[in-house]
Amino acid sequence: MKKTECIFPGSFDPVTCGHADVICRAARMFDRVYAAILHNPEKHGCFSVQEREEMLKACCAEAGNVEVVSFPGMLWELAQTLNVRVILRSFRSGGEAEEEITMARLNEKLLPGLETVFLPSRAELSCVSSSAVRQIASFHGNIHGLVPDVIEQKIRDKFGY
Ligand code: PNS
């Protein structure tokens, strides 16, 4: 029987409640979800790739069909390596949807047959982003409800509060 698999790629710097919600919804629709941290070795994020991976794993621990991976290259190469032909992306607004459609078309050009499917963010999470979390945390603000409870303290520790 054919297994349905997808890659949910992102920077996850750090993973947010928005990401966790999409992963949870995807895990109900696909046999396997690869939550993939795509990173450019020449660019450093706020959290190291190892920290991001640990946080993402902690958030996905309860879903038996979610695998966390990290990859220092392009998305189409990861898709080829894993032999997966479905990318899952989310968007929070119409503007983001437009950008995502362009990225989906580019990825299909880079690896013909690579499809992208979309899950819009839940309305109540549409203001949540990794960059907002980083900014709020940098001012020692309240990040409760923006990131999964299991990683809240790790983020506060990173920013010293
Ligand atoms: O969480 P983000 O920042 O929205 O994730 C963007 C990401 C990492 C998925 C995207 O930048 C990406 O795929 N980077 C790898 C390089 C690549 O393959 N780009 C797409 C074709 S230009």
XYZ file of N, CA, C and O and ligand atoms in Angstrom:
666
model
N 0.846 -1.200 0.000
C 0.000 0.000 0.000
C 0.888 1.260 0.000
O 1.901 1.295 0.686
N 0.462 2.281 -0.744
C 1.248 3.510 -0.837
C 1.169 4.297 0.483
O 0.089 4.465 1.053
N 2.325 4.747 0.962
C 2.338 5.548 2.187
C 2.319 7.026 1.823
O 2.973 7.425 0.867
N 1.564 7.811 2.565
C 1.578 9.247 2.302
C 2.592 9.900 3.240
O 2.563 9.685 4.449
N 3.487 10.654 2.633
C 4.536 11.303 3.416
C 4.679 12.753 2.962
O 4.438 13.059 1.787
N 5.058 13.600 3.883
C 5.338 14.993 3.486
C 6.507 15.529 4.299
O 6.856 14.994 5.347
N 7.063 16.605 3.742
C 8.116 17.344 4.456
C 7.531 18.692 4.845
O 6.988 19.406 3.991
N 7.615 19.024 6.126
C 7.199 20.354 6.594
C 8.495 21.114 6.914
O 9.072 20.933 7.988
N 8.977 21.915 5.964
C 10.270 22.580 6.172
C 10.121 23.951 6.825
O 9.083 24.607 6.701
N 11.157 24.365 7.498
C 11.143 25.708 8.082
C 12.465 26.001 8.743
O 13.365 25.148 8.780
N 12.564 27.221 9.260
C 13.761 27.592 10.014
C 13.604 27.157 11.470
O 14.582 26.850 12.147
N 12.375 27.216 11.973
C 12.062 26.795 13.351
C 13.022 27.457 14.349
O 13.622 26.784 15.183
N 13.144 28.759 14.265
C 14.138 29.500 15.057
C 13.463 30.508 15.990
O 13.674 31.710 15.825
N 12.655 30.071 16.968
C 12.365 28.702 17.393
C 10.998 28.228 16.864
O 10.258 29.013 16.258
N 10.692 26.949 17.130
C 9.370 26.415 16.795
C 8.318 27.161 17.625
O 8.556 27.516 18.784
N 7.185 27.446 17.005
C 6.112 28.191 17.685
C 4.858 27.312 17.819
O 4.797 26.214 17.256
N 3.853 27.867 18.491
C 2.563 27.149 18.576
C 1.936 27.027 17.191
O 1.200 26.077 16.924
N 2.218 27.983 16.312
C 1.699 27.902 14.941
C 2.281 26.698 14.219
O 1.560 25.914 13.597
N 3.607 26.523 14.321
C 4.245 25.346 13.709
C 3.673 24.064 14.321
O 3.352 23.117 13.592
N 3.606 24.048 15.655
C 3.173 22.819 16.347
C 1.753 22.440 15.917
O 1.448 21.253 15.727
N 0.904 23.444 15.732
C -0.479 23.170 15.311
C -0.510 22.558 13.908
O -1.232 21.586 13.662
N 0.296 23.108 12.999
C 0.319 22.574 11.624
C 0.870 21.145 11.621
O 0.331 20.257 10.950
N 1.917 20.915 12.419
C 2.501 19.565 12.482
C 1.468 18.561 13.009
O 1.306 17.464 12.478
N 0.737 18.985 14.022
C -0.273 18.112 14.626
C -1.373 17.778 13.613
O -1.805 16.619 13.484
N -1.822 18.795 12.873
C -2.869 18.568 11.861
C -2.336 17.676 10.734
O -3.037 16.770 10.245
N -1.076 17.916 10.342
C -0.482 17.112 9.261
C -0.317 15.656 9.687
O -0.512 14.738 8.888
N 0.029 15.466 10.958
C 0.261 14.097 11.449
C -1.016 13.262 11.397
O -0.963 12.037 11.368
N -2.171 13.949 11.361
C -3.449 13.217 11.237
C -3.762 12.886 9.778
O -4.564 12.013 9.498
N -3.118 13.604 8.857
C -3.440 13.418 7.431
C -2.425 12.571 6.678
O -2.750 12.006 5.646
N -1.192 12.559 7.182
C -0.121 11.836 6.471
C 0.366 10.672 7.336
O 0.322 10.747 8.569
N 0.845 9.622 6.673
C 1.411 8.492 7.425
C 2.693 8.916 8.129
O 2.989 8.448 9.223
N 3.464 9.784 7.456
C 4.703 10.262 8.068
C 4.922 11.731 7.715
O 4.712 12.136 6.560
N 5.334 12.492 8.720
C 5.657 13.915 8.509
C 7.122 14.120 8.906
O 7.516 13.776 10.026
N 7.894 14.643 7.970
C 9.263 15.031 8.300
C 9.247 16.519 8.628
O 9.000 17.346 7.734
N 9.457 16.862 9.882
C 9.593 18.272 10.273
C 11.065 18.606 10.060
O 11.935 18.074 10.770
N 11.335 19.423 9.038
C 12.717 19.579 8.582
C 13.248 20.995 8.818
O 12.671 21.970 8.325
N 14.356 21.062 9.551
C 15.016 22.358 9.777
C 15.976 22.566 8.610
O 16.985 21.866 8.482
N 15.638 23.512 7.751
C 16.514 23.845 6.617
C 17.423 24.981 7.065
O 16.933 25.993 7.569
N 18.708 24.806 6.893
C 19.604 25.883 7.343
C 20.754 26.060 6.378
O 21.172 25.125 5.699
N 21.209 27.285 6.346
C 22.355 27.635 5.519
C 23.571 27.721 6.452
O 23.600 28.573 7.348
N 24.569 26.822 6.275
C 25.703 26.799 7.199
C 26.436 28.142 7.288
O 27.131 28.407 8.266
N 26.255 29.002 6.282
C 26.944 30.298 6.329
C 26.157 31.365 7.095
O 26.666 32.449 7.363
N 24.901 31.039 7.417
C 24.095 32.025 8.153
C 23.716 31.453 9.510
O 23.273 30.306 9.597
N 23.929 32.271 10.548
C 23.614 31.767 11.884
C 22.292 32.322 12.362
O 22.022 33.506 12.253
N 21.464 31.441 12.910
C 20.184 31.875 13.471
C 20.383 32.310 14.910
O 21.509 32.384 15.402
N 19.289 32.561 15.564
C 19.337 32.924 16.982
C 19.679 31.675 17.799
O 20.563 31.698 18.642
N 18.985 30.580 17.512
C 19.258 29.303 18.170
C 20.118 28.449 17.238
O 19.938 28.509 16.008
N 21.030 27.655 17.825
C 21.844 26.763 16.988
C 20.926 25.695 16.380
O 19.810 25.468 16.878
N 21.425 25.033 15.351
C 20.613 23.987 14.719
C 20.311 22.892 15.745
O 19.203 22.366 15.804
N 21.309 22.603 16.586
C 21.099 21.562 17.605
C 20.012 21.976 18.604
O 19.145 21.172 18.961
N 20.022 23.240 19.008
C 18.980 23.713 19.940
C 17.605 23.656 19.288
O 16.618 23.244 19.891
N 17.549 24.070 18.017
C 16.272 24.045 17.293
C 15.734 22.628 17.176
O 14.546 22.376 17.333
N 16.689 21.704 16.898
C 16.302 20.307 16.732
C 15.769 19.752 18.056
O 14.739 19.072 18.079
N 16.447 20.067 19.147
C 16.003 19.568 20.464
C 14.616 20.103 20.793
O 13.749 19.374 21.273
N 14.397 21.380 20.511
C 13.084 21.972 20.836
C 11.986 21.362 19.967
O 10.896 21.051 20.441
N 12.295 21.199 18.674
C 11.303 20.625 17.747
C 10.964 19.194 18.155
O 9.793 18.790 18.161
N 11.988 18.437 18.536
C 11.754 17.049 18.977
C 10.875 17.028 20.226
O 9.973 16.204 20.334
N 11.144 17.936 21.149
C 10.352 17.969 22.387
C 8.887 18.258 22.066
O 7.979 17.697 22.679
N 8.655 19.104 21.060
C 7.272 19.475 20.706
C 6.547 18.365 19.949
O 5.322 18.347 19.918
N 7.306 17.494 19.302
C 6.692 16.446 18.462
C 6.725 15.086 19.141
O 6.327 14.086 18.533
N 7.201 15.062 20.382
C 7.458 13.773 21.034
C 6.221 12.880 21.085
O 6.331 11.663 21.008
N 5.045 13.488 21.204
C 3.837 12.658 21.373
C 3.308 12.091 20.071
O 2.537 11.130 20.082
N 3.692 12.679 18.945
C 3.210 12.173 17.648
C 4.183 11.107 17.159
O 5.350 11.388 16.893
N 3.711 9.897 17.048
C 4.588 8.783 16.679
C 5.035 8.806 15.227
O 5.986 8.112 14.861
N 4.365 9.592 14.404
C 4.692 9.566 12.963
C 5.373 10.851 12.480
O 5.354 11.161 11.298
N 5.953 11.598 13.417
C 6.682 12.821 13.033
C 8.167 12.600 13.288
O 8.563 12.206 14.386
N 8.952 12.831 12.276
C 10.402 12.675 12.408
C 11.055 14.039 12.194
O 10.751 14.719 11.204
N 11.935 14.400 13.096
C 12.632 15.689 12.983
C 13.970 15.460 12.294
O 14.730 14.579 12.682
N 14.225 16.257 11.254
C 15.503 16.162 10.554
C 16.049 17.575 10.355
O 15.288 18.556 10.424
N 17.350 17.676 10.107
C 17.881 18.988 9.722
C 18.715 18.780 8.469
O 19.267 17.694 8.246
N 18.780 19.842 7.657
C 19.442 19.694 6.360
C 20.099 21.015 5.963
O 19.446 22.065 5.924
N 21.407 20.967 5.635
C 22.114 22.214 5.322
C 22.122 22.516 3.828
O 23.174 22.748 3.244
N 20.967 22.478 3.189
C 20.961 22.686 1.737
C 19.604 23.120 1.251
O 18.833 23.746 1.981
N 19.335 22.760 0.017
C 18.076 23.201 -0.581
C 16.993 22.158 -0.370
O 17.251 20.955 -0.237
N 15.756 22.655 -0.377
C 14.617 21.800 -0.070
C 14.454 20.668 -1.087
O 14.165 19.528 -0.717
N 14.669 20.974 -2.372
C 14.467 19.938 -3.374
C 15.459 18.794 -3.183
O 15.142 17.635 -3.424
N 16.678 19.144 -2.679
C 17.695 18.101 -2.440
C 17.263 17.192 -1.291
O 17.473 15.983 -1.330
N 16.679 17.810 -0.268
C 16.187 17.009 0.864
C 15.061 16.086 0.404
O 15.002 14.915 0.780
N 14.170 16.637 -0.428
C 13.053 15.822 -0.936
C 13.591 14.618 -1.712
O 13.092 13.491 -1.565
N 14.641 14.874 -2.496
C 15.234 13.783 -3.279
C 15.908 12.758 -2.341
O 15.738 11.551 -2.510
N 16.620 13.266 -1.341
C 17.304 12.380 -0.393
C 16.316 11.484 0.352
O 16.552 10.294 0.548
N 15.190 12.078 0.779
C 14.203 11.306 1.554
C 13.234 10.541 0.649
O 12.420 9.761 1.132
N 13.316 10.822 -0.647
C 12.382 10.249 -1.624
C 10.925 10.576 -1.271
O 10.047 9.706 -1.272
N 10.708 11.851 -0.965
C 9.361 12.361 -0.660
C 9.032 13.407 -1.716
O 9.903 14.190 -2.101
N 7.805 13.411 -2.181
C 7.465 14.361 -3.250
C 6.354 15.340 -2.863
O 5.756 15.981 -3.721
N 6.079 15.435 -1.556
C 5.081 16.411 -1.093
C 5.696 17.309 -0.023
O 6.210 16.823 0.991
N 5.652 18.604 -0.294
C 6.078 19.618 0.675
C 4.810 20.187 1.301
O 3.840 20.461 0.588
N 4.822 20.368 2.596
C 3.697 21.015 3.273
C 4.171 22.370 3.778
O 5.208 22.457 4.440
N 3.417 23.410 3.435
C 3.730 24.744 3.957
C 2.441 25.356 4.488
O 1.336 24.946 4.132
N 2.611 26.367 5.316
C 1.463 27.067 5.878
C 1.615 28.546 5.572
O 2.703 28.998 5.209
N 0.540 29.287 5.689
C 0.626 30.748 5.565
C -0.386 31.370 6.503
O -1.382 30.762 6.868
N -0.054 32.627 6.908
C -0.908 33.320 7.880
C -1.727 34.431 7.255
O -2.599 34.992 7.885
N -1.415 34.763 6.006
C -2.091 35.894 5.360
C -2.039 35.700 3.852
O -1.272 34.861 3.349
N -2.818 36.528 3.153
C -2.821 36.461 1.692
C -1.461 36.808 1.114
O -1.015 36.204 0.141
N -0.794 37.780 1.738
C 0.539 38.181 1.269
C 1.512 37.014 1.359
O 2.278 36.756 0.419
N 1.460 36.331 2.463
C 2.350 35.172 2.629
C 1.998 34.078 1.639
O 2.884 33.400 1.116
N 0.704 33.907 1.386
C 0.276 32.859 0.448
C 0.901 33.110 -0.923
O 1.381 32.179 -1.577
N 0.939 34.371 -1.340
C 1.537 34.695 -2.650
C 3.003 34.295 -2.702
O 3.471 33.711 -3.673
N 3.726 34.634 -1.625
C 5.154 34.276 -1.579
C 5.327 32.762 -1.597
O 6.240 32.230 -2.234
N 4.446 32.077 -0.898
C 4.546 30.613 -0.817
C 4.271 29.959 -2.167
O 4.876 28.948 -2.513
N 3.339 30.551 -2.913
C 3.030 29.991 -4.240
C 4.262 30.115 -5.144
O 4.622 29.195 -5.878
N 4.939 31.253 -5.061
C 6.158 31.437 -5.861
C 7.205 30.398 -5.465
O 7.841 29.775 -6.326
N 7.368 30.186 -4.157
C 8.369 29.212 -3.708
C 7.982 27.800 -4.170
O 8.844 27.020 -4.592
N 6.694 27.502 -4.127
C 6.235 26.172 -4.571
C 6.563 25.972 -6.049
O 7.022 24.904 -6.462
N 6.360 27.023 -6.842
C 6.632 26.906 -8.288
C 8.126 26.749 -8.543
O 8.536 25.985 -9.418
N 8.938 27.483 -7.779
C 10.397 27.351 -7.940
C 10.843 25.941 -7.582
O 11.645 25.330 -8.291
N 10.288 25.430 -6.480
C 10.692 24.082 -6.054
C 10.289 23.038 -7.089
O 11.030 22.074 -7.317
N 9.154 23.265 -7.745
C 8.724 22.301 -8.765
C 9.624 22.376 -9.990
O 9.839 21.382 -10.680
N 10.154 23.574 -10.254
C 11.109 23.717 -11.376
C 12.415 22.999 -11.050
O 13.043 22.395 -11.905
N 12.830 23.112 -9.776
C 14.097 22.508 -9.366
C 14.022 20.985 -9.305
O 14.994 20.296 -9.577
N 12.843 20.486 -8.940
C 12.648 19.023 -8.915
C 11.256 18.733 -9.475
O 10.258 18.751 -8.737
N 11.162 18.500 -10.795
C 9.842 18.265 -11.392
C 9.094 17.145 -10.666
O 9.677 16.115 -10.326
N 7.820 17.410 -10.397
C 6.998 16.419 -9.672
C 6.925 16.710 -8.180
O 6.134 16.083 -7.469
N 7.739 17.658 -7.723
C 7.689 18.015 -6.294
C 6.488 18.943 -6.059
O 6.468 20.079 -6.517
N 5.479 18.427 -5.364
C 4.248 19.189 -5.140
C 4.293 19.883 -3.782
O 4.888 19.358 -2.834
N 3.629 21.038 -3.689
C 3.491 21.707 -2.390
C 2.007 21.807 -2.055
O 1.202 22.219 -2.901
N 1.659 21.411 -0.838
C 0.278 21.576 -0.365
C 0.303 22.535 0.822
O 1.320 22.667 1.508
N -0.828 23.208 1.035
C -0.876 24.262 2.052
C -1.943 24.015 3.108
O -3.050 23.575 2.780
N -1.593 24.332 4.336
C -2.570 24.360 5.431
C -2.545 25.773 5.994
O -1.524 26.185 6.567
N -3.605 26.544 5.829
C -3.587 27.886 6.407
C -3.511 27.820 7.928
O -4.036 26.886 8.537
N -2.854 28.798 8.514
C -2.749 28.805 9.987
C -4.139 29.024 10.576
O -5.016 29.606 9.936
N -4.323 28.563 11.797
C -5.578 28.850 12.490
C -5.617 30.344 12.793
O -4.585 30.943 13.135
N -6.821 30.923 12.692
C -6.961 32.374 12.865
C -6.326 32.852 14.171
O -5.626 33.864 14.210
N -6.555 32.086 15.232
C -6.068 32.539 16.546
C -4.546 32.475 16.670
O -3.974 33.021 17.615
N -3.887 31.820 15.699
C -2.425 31.745 15.743
C -1.786 32.568 14.632
O -0.568 32.510 14.432
N -2.605 33.350 13.942
C -2.082 34.034 12.753
C -1.125 35.178 13.091
O -0.433 35.689 12.217
N -1.069 35.571 14.351
C -0.117 36.640 14.724
C 1.184 36.051 15.277
O 2.091 36.797 15.658
N 1.279 34.738 15.322
C 2.448 34.097 15.949
C 3.516 33.781 14.909
O 3.236 33.144 13.891
N 4.725 34.241 15.163
C 5.847 33.915 14.270
C 7.105 33.756 15.116
O 7.183 34.271 16.245
N 8.101 33.086 14.549
C 9.375 32.918 15.274
C 10.007 34.280 15.537
O 10.566 34.520 16.608
N 9.920 35.182 14.555
C 10.570 36.488 14.738
C 9.872 37.280 15.848
O 10.539 37.966 16.632
N 8.546 37.160 15.958
C 7.835 37.849 17.048
C 8.269 37.262 18.390
O 8.514 38.005 19.352
N 8.391 35.940 18.446
C 8.828 35.295 19.696
C 10.222 35.796 20.080
O 10.478 36.165 21.228
N 11.134 35.865 19.101
C 12.504 36.317 19.402
C 12.490 37.754 19.913
O 13.184 38.112 20.850
N 11.663 38.579 19.267
C 11.631 39.989 19.667
C 11.061 40.148 21.078
O 11.617 40.863 21.909
N 9.945 39.471 21.328
C 9.321 39.577 22.657
C 10.282 39.047 23.727
O 10.479 39.669 24.774
N 10.899 37.885 23.431
C 11.815 37.279 24.415
C 13.033 38.177 24.652
O 13.561 38.230 25.760
N 13.466 38.892 23.620
C 14.641 39.754 23.795
C 14.346 40.907 24.762
O 15.255 41.453 25.371
N 13.052 41.227 24.915
C 12.651 42.253 25.897
C 12.097 41.613 27.173
O 11.429 42.275 27.967
N 12.346 40.306 27.311
C 11.885 39.547 28.473
C 10.366 39.624 28.645
O 9.856 39.697 29.760
N 9.669 39.593 27.529
C 8.202 39.667 27.563
C 7.571 38.293 27.722
O 8.251 37.264 27.773
N 6.238 38.307 27.750
C 5.472 37.086 28.005
C 5.270 36.290 26.709
O 4.540 36.730 25.819
N 5.911 35.134 26.621
C 5.798 34.307 25.407
C 4.843 33.128 25.627
O 4.737 32.259 24.780
N 4.158 33.132 26.770
C 3.238 32.023 27.053
C 2.122 31.998 26.006
O 1.533 33.029 25.698
N 1.864 30.833 25.449
C 0.819 30.712 24.423
C 1.337 30.955 23.012
O 0.633 30.694 22.037
N 2.563 31.465 22.914
C 3.160 31.673 21.579
C 4.043 30.497 21.190
O 4.212 30.204 20.006
N 4.626 29.869 22.207
C 5.467 28.682 21.962
C 4.917 27.540 22.797
O 4.312 27.769 23.854
N 5.116 26.287 22.354
C 4.623 25.163 23.150
C 5.194 25.213 24.570
O 6.370 25.561 24.773
N 4.364 24.861 25.554
C 4.759 24.946 26.974
C 6.087 24.246 27.241
O 6.900 24.728 28.023
N 6.286 23.113 26.561
C 7.451 22.277 26.830
C 8.787 22.969 26.494
O 9.835 22.580 27.019
N 8.758 24.022 25.689
C 10.026 24.704 25.342
C 10.080 26.146 25.870
O 11.072 26.842 25.660
N 9.022 26.555 26.567
C 8.963 27.959 27.018
C 10.188 28.320 27.878
O 10.826 29.359 27.654
N 10.518 27.453 28.821
C 11.625 27.773 29.723
C 12.977 27.806 28.990
O 13.838 28.627 29.292
N 13.126 26.910 27.997
C 14.383 26.887 27.221
C 14.601 28.235 26.532
O 15.709 28.744 26.459
N 13.513 28.813 26.019
C 13.631 30.100 25.333
C 13.932 31.204 26.341
O 14.805 32.049 26.115
N 13.251 31.157 27.474
C 13.513 32.165 28.510
C 14.967 32.065 28.986
O 15.640 33.082 29.173
N 15.463 30.837 29.143
C 16.865 30.649 29.576
C 17.826 31.291 28.576
O 18.784 31.948 28.945
N 17.530 31.084 27.288
C 18.402 31.617 26.234
C 18.506 33.149 26.343
O 19.550 33.735 26.116
N 17.361 33.774 26.703
C 17.339 35.234 26.773
C 17.558 35.746 28.211
O 17.424 36.937 28.461
N 17.841 34.800 29.130
C 18.231 35.192 30.489
C 17.117 35.711 31.361
O 17.323 36.661 32.122
N 15.920 35.087 31.266
C 14.865 35.487 32.227
C 13.951 34.328 32.612
O 14.102 33.261 32.087
O 10.405 29.108 8.467
P 10.723 29.772 7.169
O 11.826 30.778 7.369
O 9.513 30.355 6.507
O 11.297 28.633 6.202
C 11.769 28.948 4.906
C 12.500 27.741 4.321
C 13.663 27.343 5.240
C 11.559 26.563 4.185
C 13.029 28.154 2.926
O 13.802 29.299 3.042
C 13.840 27.050 2.267
O 13.284 26.129 1.699
N 15.187 27.180 2.337
C 16.107 26.242 1.715
C 16.591 26.780 0.338
C 15.562 26.457 -0.742
O 15.439 25.307 -1.127
N 14.787 27.474 -1.151
C 13.646 27.289 -2.056
C 13.896 27.593 -3.492
S 14.535 29.184 -3.835
